[in-house]
Amino acid sequence: MKILIVGFAKIKYMPYLDLYLENMDRDKNDIHLIYWNRDLKEENLEKIEGITLHEFSSYQEDDVAKFSKLEKFKKFRDYATTVLKEGFDFVVILHSLPGVLLSKELVSGYKNRYIFDYRDFTYENFLPYKSIIHTLVNNSYKTFVSSDAFRAFLPNSKKIHTSHNILWRDIENEKDTLKTKGEKIRIGFWGFIREEKINIKIIEKLANDERFELHYYGREQGVCEALKEYALKNASNIYFHGEYNPDDRNNFVKNIDLIHNIYGDSNMNLAISNKYYDGMIYETPQLVMKNSYMCVLVNNNRIGKAVNPTDENFADEIFEYYKSFDKKTFKKNCRENLTKIKAQQKIVTDIVKNISE
């Protein structure tokens, strides 16, 4: 079978790609991958050995308005359309935007022969965009959602399944992390550093507070540079460690007591971040935004604390939570919730395996 996976970022920034790479038989199938090299830098391609690559190479910063990206989106669409015309037996679309960009080709040429992997909320309040999303779901073989909160914007369909932002090998190899002890409570963020306004507020509330350290791990673009500049002028307990490889996380998480998993934008209020799962895997409590979907999950599963950086007692709430939470009960909650996630994730891995058999 000839299978095309359409990604919308660099390979190293698509960990959810592993769901397909680990469950599709590369020996029996001719697997192709479109990806977007946005920083024009080389990356390690070892994990995709045996796959035909189609690189769309065009510089694009991540944290800029989507409107300013329209020209690049069109060029990506033209490139991907050309590849699609080669003819495939099955297609996997990672993220909603490439699905919308290629919706005409998918519905007309690949009806019931594509997976629509829906991972972010963008323009669903705009009726024409929402209509395209519904059409993509209804004409898909299966649609995966990375957060059940996204279902509110999708049609009621039995084709939809929850696909967690977690790697199968991670939940099969849960880590009993031996924490290194520090004098202060060490709060850590890792991943794409964005949302300047809310992070400035967090830094402001924790700055020079002798109870805390705040650590950022991730590639440093415009927002991160602004945060570094602000921290340099206003705080002595904020640290930036730069870009990291996924395997590095196993090491630096040992130095983290609480996970900064706080977001404020409309999409992330509905989404489930990778760090939500990391908190359970590494048995590290997490801080999430009040009134978000992750707030509901964290409260229901008792694996962290919901906070809001605009609250006057933000730092005190964090301090009191960390000093009072029951570590034994917390670890039990992590294990129980991961067991439920494993059962759900097996459904989607079986779907992917069945496609390529």
Short mmCIF file of C-alpha atoms in Angstrom, two decimals:
data_model
loop_
_atom_site.label_atom_id
_atom_site.label_comp_id
_atom_site.label_asym_id
_atom_site.label_seq_id
_atom_site.Cartn_x
_atom_site.Cartn_y
_atom_site.Cartn_z
CA MET A 1 0.00 0.00 0.00
CA LYS A 2 1.21 3.49 -0.85
CA ILE A 3 0.58 5.83 2.10
CA LEU A 4 1.15 9.60 2.36
CA ILE A 5 1.46 11.40 5.70
CA VAL A 6 1.07 15.17 5.46
CA GLY A 7 2.83 17.05 8.25
CA PHE A 8 2.88 20.81 8.77
CA ALA A 9 6.16 21.33 10.65
CA LYS A 10 9.68 19.99 10.99
CA ILE A 11 9.86 16.29 11.82
CA LYS A 12 11.47 16.91 15.21
CA TYR A 13 8.52 19.10 16.20
CA MET A 14 5.88 16.50 15.33
CA PRO A 15 6.11 13.91 18.14
CA TYR A 16 2.56 12.78 17.27
CA LEU A 17 4.01 11.51 13.97
CA ASP A 18 5.37 8.55 15.94
CA LEU A 19 1.85 7.15 16.31
CA TYR A 20 1.99 6.36 12.60
CA LEU A 21 5.69 5.58 12.19
CA GLU A 22 5.61 3.05 15.04
CA ASN A 23 2.43 1.31 13.91
CA MET A 24 2.74 1.18 10.12
CA ASP A 25 4.72 -1.68 8.61
CA ARG A 26 7.48 0.04 6.63
CA ASP A 27 8.57 -3.19 4.95
CA LYS A 28 5.13 -3.98 3.51
CA ASN A 29 4.14 -0.42 2.61
CA ASP A 30 5.52 2.46 0.56
CA ILE A 31 5.26 5.31 3.08
CA HIS A 32 5.77 8.95 2.11
CA LEU A 33 5.99 12.03 4.34
CA ILE A 34 5.52 15.71 3.57
CA TYR A 35 7.06 18.01 6.16
CA TRP A 36 7.78 21.72 6.40
CA ASN A 37 11.35 22.77 7.16
CA ARG A 38 10.50 26.14 8.67
CA ASP A 39 13.93 27.19 10.01
CA LEU A 40 15.93 25.85 7.03
CA LYS A 41 18.18 23.83 9.35
CA GLU A 42 19.10 20.18 8.98
CA GLU A 43 17.70 17.66 11.44
CA ASN A 44 18.31 14.06 12.45
CA LEU A 45 16.33 11.81 10.11
CA GLU A 46 17.31 8.44 11.59
CA LYS A 47 13.85 7.60 12.95
CA ILE A 48 12.28 7.90 9.50
CA GLU A 49 14.63 5.56 7.70
CA GLY A 50 12.88 3.74 4.87
CA ILE A 51 10.33 6.52 4.28
CA THR A 52 10.22 8.68 1.15
CA LEU A 53 10.56 12.32 2.21
CA HIS A 54 9.01 15.36 0.55
CA GLU A 55 10.50 18.48 2.13
CA PHE A 56 8.76 21.81 1.76
CA SER A 57 11.55 24.23 2.62
CA SER A 58 10.52 27.80 3.39
CA TYR A 59 11.49 29.98 6.35
CA GLN A 60 8.62 30.79 8.71
CA GLU A 61 8.72 31.93 12.32
CA ASP A 62 6.23 30.13 14.55
CA ASP A 63 4.88 32.83 16.81
CA VAL A 64 3.49 35.35 14.32
CA ALA A 65 -0.08 36.08 13.25
CA LYS A 66 -1.58 33.43 10.98
CA PHE A 67 -2.70 36.15 8.55
CA SER A 68 0.94 36.96 7.83
CA LYS A 69 1.52 33.30 6.96
CA LEU A 70 -1.09 33.13 4.19
CA GLU A 71 1.41 33.40 1.34
CA LYS A 72 3.49 30.56 2.76
CA PHE A 73 0.33 28.50 3.37
CA LYS A 74 -0.57 28.84 -0.30
CA LYS A 75 2.90 27.72 -1.35
CA PHE A 76 2.66 24.73 0.98
CA ARG A 77 -0.74 23.88 -0.47
CA ASP A 78 0.62 24.00 -4.03
CA TYR A 79 3.54 21.76 -3.06
CA ALA A 80 1.39 19.24 -1.21
CA THR A 81 -1.17 19.14 -4.01
CA THR A 82 1.57 18.25 -6.47
CA VAL A 83 2.67 15.36 -4.26
CA LEU A 84 -0.93 14.17 -3.80
CA LYS A 85 -1.33 13.95 -7.56
CA GLU A 86 1.25 11.15 -7.59
CA GLY A 87 -1.60 8.92 -6.34
CA PHE A 88 -1.82 7.16 -2.96
CA ASP A 89 -3.93 4.41 -1.47
CA PHE A 90 -4.28 6.19 1.86
CA VAL A 91 -3.49 9.62 3.34
CA VAL A 92 -2.93 10.86 6.89
CA ILE A 93 -3.42 14.58 7.56
CA LEU A 94 -1.70 15.93 10.68
CA HIS A 95 -3.43 19.09 11.99
CA SER A 96 -6.52 20.89 10.80
CA LEU A 97 -4.90 23.64 8.69
CA PRO A 98 -3.29 21.33 6.10
CA GLY A 99 -6.61 19.49 6.01
CA VAL A 100 -8.45 22.69 5.17
CA LEU A 101 -5.81 23.69 2.62
CA LEU A 102 -6.14 20.31 0.88
CA SER A 103 -9.85 19.74 1.54
CA LYS A 104 -10.91 19.81 -2.12
CA GLU A 105 -8.36 17.19 -3.11
CA LEU A 106 -9.10 14.99 -0.09
CA VAL A 107 -12.87 14.94 -0.44
CA SER A 108 -12.87 14.50 -4.21
CA GLY A 109 -9.99 12.05 -4.50
CA TYR A 110 -9.58 10.31 -1.16
CA LYS A 111 -13.06 10.01 0.37
CA ASN A 112 -13.00 7.42 3.18
CA ARG A 113 -9.31 6.90 2.50
CA TYR A 114 -7.74 9.43 4.87
CA ILE A 115 -7.29 9.98 8.60
CA PHE A 116 -7.94 13.54 9.72
CA ASP A 117 -5.76 14.11 12.80
CA TYR A 118 -7.36 17.18 14.39
CA ARG A 119 -5.04 18.87 16.89
CA ASP A 120 -5.91 22.54 17.24
CA PHE A 121 -8.77 25.01 17.33
CA THR A 122 -8.27 27.97 14.99
CA TYR A 123 -11.07 29.54 12.93
CA GLU A 124 -13.95 27.20 13.80
CA ASN A 125 -16.09 30.19 14.87
CA PHE A 126 -15.93 31.34 11.23
CA LEU A 127 -18.81 29.44 9.61
CA PRO A 128 -17.19 28.65 6.21
CA TYR A 129 -14.09 27.28 7.96
CA LYS A 130 -16.22 25.23 10.35
CA SER A 131 -18.15 23.86 7.38
CA ILE A 132 -14.92 22.65 5.75
CA ILE A 133 -13.86 20.97 9.02
CA HIS A 134 -17.20 19.14 9.22
CA THR A 135 -16.88 18.04 5.61
CA LEU A 136 -13.39 16.69 6.29
CA VAL A 137 -14.62 14.71 9.30
CA ASN A 138 -17.67 13.29 7.50
CA ASN A 139 -15.61 12.16 4.50
CA SER A 140 -12.69 10.75 6.49
CA TYR A 141 -11.99 7.11 7.22
CA LYS A 142 -11.40 8.09 10.85
CA THR A 143 -10.86 11.40 12.63
CA PHE A 144 -8.60 11.62 15.66
CA VAL A 145 -8.90 14.42 18.24
CA SER A 146 -6.12 15.22 20.70
CA SER A 147 -8.57 16.73 23.19
CA ASP A 148 -12.19 15.79 23.84
CA ALA A 149 -12.93 19.51 24.28
CA PHE A 150 -12.48 19.87 20.51
CA ARG A 151 -15.50 17.62 19.89
CA ALA A 152 -17.77 20.61 20.53
CA PHE A 153 -16.65 22.04 17.17
CA LEU A 154 -16.98 18.80 15.21
CA PRO A 155 -19.99 16.87 13.94
CA ASN A 156 -21.39 14.09 16.09
CA SER A 157 -19.78 11.15 14.36
CA LYS A 158 -18.76 7.61 15.25
CA LYS A 159 -15.68 8.18 13.09
CA ILE A 160 -14.13 10.36 15.83
CA HIS A 161 -11.68 8.82 18.33
CA THR A 162 -9.52 10.37 21.04
CA SER A 163 -5.80 10.19 20.26
CA HIS A 164 -3.66 11.30 23.17
CA ASN A 165 -0.54 13.44 22.71
CA ILE A 166 1.58 10.74 24.23
CA LEU A 167 4.05 8.29 22.75
CA TRP A 168 3.24 4.61 23.19
CA ARG A 169 6.82 3.88 24.26
CA ASP A 170 6.46 6.51 27.00
CA ILE A 171 3.38 4.97 28.57
CA GLU A 172 4.88 1.49 28.24
CA ASN A 173 8.02 2.69 30.03
CA GLU A 174 6.70 4.89 32.80
CA LYS A 175 9.51 6.58 34.66
CA ASP A 176 9.95 6.51 38.41
CA THR A 177 11.98 9.69 38.47
CA LEU A 178 14.36 10.14 41.38
CA LYS A 179 14.23 13.87 41.99
CA THR A 180 17.31 15.81 42.94
CA LYS A 181 16.71 18.01 45.94
CA GLY A 182 16.96 21.77 45.66
CA GLU A 183 16.71 24.57 48.17
CA LYS A 184 13.90 26.17 46.19
CA ILE A 185 10.75 24.93 44.45
CA ARG A 186 11.83 24.55 40.83
CA ILE A 187 9.12 25.23 38.26
CA GLY A 188 9.88 24.06 34.72
CA PHE A 189 8.43 24.77 31.27
CA TRP A 190 9.50 22.84 28.17
CA GLY A 191 8.37 22.99 24.56
CA PHE A 192 7.50 25.85 22.25
CA ILE A 193 7.94 29.05 24.30
CA ARG A 194 5.11 31.43 23.35
CA GLU A 195 2.42 33.65 24.90
CA GLU A 196 4.61 36.56 25.95
CA LYS A 197 1.95 38.37 27.97
CA ILE A 198 1.06 35.53 30.31
CA ASN A 199 4.68 34.48 30.79
CA ILE A 200 5.69 38.04 31.63
CA LYS A 201 2.98 37.98 34.29
CA ILE A 202 4.28 34.65 35.66
CA ILE A 203 7.85 35.96 35.75
CA GLU A 204 6.64 39.16 37.41
CA LYS A 205 4.85 37.21 40.15
CA LEU A 206 7.78 34.86 40.84
CA ALA A 207 10.64 37.31 40.29
CA ASN A 208 13.15 37.39 43.14
CA ASP A 209 10.89 35.25 45.33
CA GLU A 210 13.38 33.19 47.33
CA ARG A 211 10.95 30.26 47.44
CA PHE A 212 11.09 29.61 43.66
CA GLU A 213 13.15 29.14 40.54
CA LEU A 214 11.56 29.21 37.08
CA HIS A 215 13.25 27.31 34.23
CA TYR A 216 12.44 27.42 30.50
CA TYR A 217 13.59 24.72 28.05
CA GLY A 218 12.89 25.25 24.35
CA ARG A 219 13.99 26.92 21.14
CA GLU A 220 14.36 30.65 21.49
CA GLN A 221 12.54 32.83 18.98
CA GLY A 222 10.96 36.28 19.34
CA VAL A 223 8.78 35.68 22.39
CA CYS A 224 11.53 33.88 24.29
CA GLU A 225 14.01 36.65 23.54
CA ALA A 226 11.54 39.19 24.94
CA LEU A 227 11.07 37.08 28.09
CA LYS A 228 14.83 36.75 28.54
CA GLU A 229 15.27 40.49 28.23
CA TYR A 230 12.51 41.15 30.75
CA ALA A 231 13.89 38.57 33.19
CA LEU A 232 17.42 39.91 32.90
CA LYS A 233 16.23 43.34 33.97
CA ASN A 234 13.75 42.29 36.64
CA ALA A 235 14.55 38.86 38.11
CA SER A 236 17.46 36.80 39.37
CA ASN A 237 15.70 33.43 39.64
CA ILE A 238 14.56 32.88 36.02
CA TYR A 239 16.64 30.61 33.78
CA PHE A 240 16.60 29.83 30.03
CA HIS A 241 18.30 26.66 28.82
CA GLY A 242 17.69 26.77 25.06
CA GLU A 243 16.64 24.08 22.60
CA TYR A 244 16.76 20.46 23.70
CA ASN A 245 16.44 16.98 22.22
CA PRO A 246 13.47 14.86 23.39
CA ASP A 247 15.79 12.47 25.25
CA ASP A 248 17.23 15.40 27.25
CA ARG A 249 13.90 15.72 29.04
CA ASN A 250 14.63 12.55 31.01
CA ASN A 251 17.56 14.38 32.60
CA PHE A 252 16.33 17.90 33.25
CA VAL A 253 12.96 16.79 34.63
CA LYS A 254 14.87 15.37 37.63
CA ASN A 255 15.55 18.97 38.58
CA ILE A 256 11.91 20.07 38.30
CA ASP A 257 9.41 20.03 41.19
CA LEU A 258 6.41 21.55 39.40
CA ILE A 259 5.54 21.74 35.70
CA HIS A 260 4.58 25.12 34.22
CA ASN A 261 1.70 24.04 31.98
CA ILE A 262 -0.10 27.40 32.00
CA TYR A 263 -1.53 28.79 28.77
CA GLY A 264 -4.00 31.57 28.13
CA ASP A 265 -4.94 31.51 24.44
CA SER A 266 -8.28 30.17 23.24
CA ASN A 267 -6.81 27.09 21.55
CA MET A 268 -4.75 26.00 24.55
CA ASN A 269 -7.71 26.52 26.87
CA LEU A 270 -9.26 23.60 24.99
CA ALA A 271 -6.15 21.58 24.16
CA ILE A 272 -4.18 19.01 26.13
CA SER A 273 -0.45 19.69 26.01
CA ASN A 274 2.31 17.09 25.95
CA LYS A 275 3.33 18.30 29.41
CA TYR A 276 -0.01 17.14 30.80
CA TYR A 277 1.09 13.57 30.07
CA ASP A 278 4.69 14.25 31.10
CA GLY A 279 3.40 15.19 34.54
CA MET A 280 1.99 11.70 35.04
CA ILE A 281 4.84 9.83 33.36
CA TYR A 282 7.49 11.65 35.40
CA GLU A 283 5.22 11.83 38.46
CA THR A 284 5.59 15.59 38.71
CA PRO A 285 2.61 17.79 39.66
CA GLN A 286 1.62 20.46 37.17
CA LEU A 287 0.25 23.98 37.21
CA VAL A 288 -2.51 24.67 34.69
CA MET A 289 -4.72 27.65 33.86
CA LYS A 290 -7.97 28.06 35.78
CA ASN A 291 -11.14 27.53 33.70
CA SER A 292 -9.29 25.57 30.98
CA TYR A 293 -9.99 22.01 29.86
CA MET A 294 -6.73 20.88 31.43
CA CYS A 295 -7.99 22.45 34.67
CA VAL A 296 -10.96 20.08 34.54
CA LEU A 297 -8.69 17.09 33.91
CA VAL A 298 -6.14 18.03 36.55
CA ASN A 299 -8.81 18.62 39.18
CA ASN A 300 -10.75 15.44 38.34
CA ASN A 301 -7.61 13.30 38.38
CA ARG A 302 -5.98 15.18 41.27
CA ILE A 303 -2.60 15.54 39.58
CA GLY A 304 -1.89 19.23 39.89
CA LYS A 305 -3.10 22.71 40.70
CA ALA A 306 -5.15 25.22 38.68
CA VAL A 307 -3.90 28.80 39.02
CA ASN A 308 -4.12 32.16 37.28
CA PRO A 309 -1.05 34.42 37.05
CA THR A 310 -3.24 37.50 37.35
CA ASP A 311 -4.37 36.50 40.85
CA GLU A 312 -2.72 38.51 43.59
CA ASN A 313 -1.85 35.40 45.63
CA PHE A 314 -0.52 33.40 42.65
CA ALA A 315 2.88 32.62 44.22
CA ASP A 316 1.43 31.84 47.65
CA GLU A 317 -1.12 29.41 46.14
CA ILE A 318 1.66 27.50 44.41
CA PHE A 319 3.79 27.41 47.54
CA GLU A 320 0.97 26.17 49.76
CA TYR A 321 -0.07 23.52 47.22
CA TYR A 322 3.43 22.09 46.85
CA LYS A 323 4.07 22.00 50.57
CA SER A 324 0.78 20.26 51.36
CA PHE A 325 0.13 17.76 48.54
CA ASP A 326 0.27 14.04 49.37
CA LYS A 327 3.01 12.48 47.23
CA LYS A 328 1.84 8.90 47.76
CA THR A 329 -1.75 9.67 46.70
CA PHE A 330 -0.48 11.79 43.82
CA LYS A 331 1.61 8.94 42.38
CA LYS A 332 -1.35 6.56 42.70
CA ASN A 333 -3.53 9.03 40.77
CA CYS A 334 -0.91 9.28 38.02
CA ARG A 335 -0.74 5.50 37.56
CA GLU A 336 -4.53 5.08 37.53
CA ASN A 337 -5.04 7.81 34.94
CA LEU A 338 -2.27 6.44 32.70
CA THR A 339 -4.00 3.04 32.77
CA LYS A 340 -7.16 4.65 31.36
CA ILE A 341 -5.14 6.51 28.73
CA LYS A 342 -3.44 3.29 27.63
CA ALA A 343 -6.82 1.68 26.97
CA GLN A 344 -7.99 4.63 24.88
CA GLN A 345 -4.73 4.87 22.98
CA LYS A 346 -4.80 1.19 22.04
CA ILE A 347 -7.96 1.86 20.00
CA VAL A 348 -6.19 4.38 17.75
CA THR A 349 -2.98 2.35 17.46
CA ASP A 350 -5.03 -0.65 16.34
CA ILE A 351 -6.76 1.51 13.71
CA VAL A 352 -3.40 2.64 12.34
CA LYS A 353 -2.02 -0.90 12.34
CA ASN A 354 -5.06 -2.23 10.48
CA ILE A 355 -4.66 0.37 7.73
CA SER A 356 -1.20 -0.85 6.79
CA GLU A 357 -1.70 -4.60 7.15
#
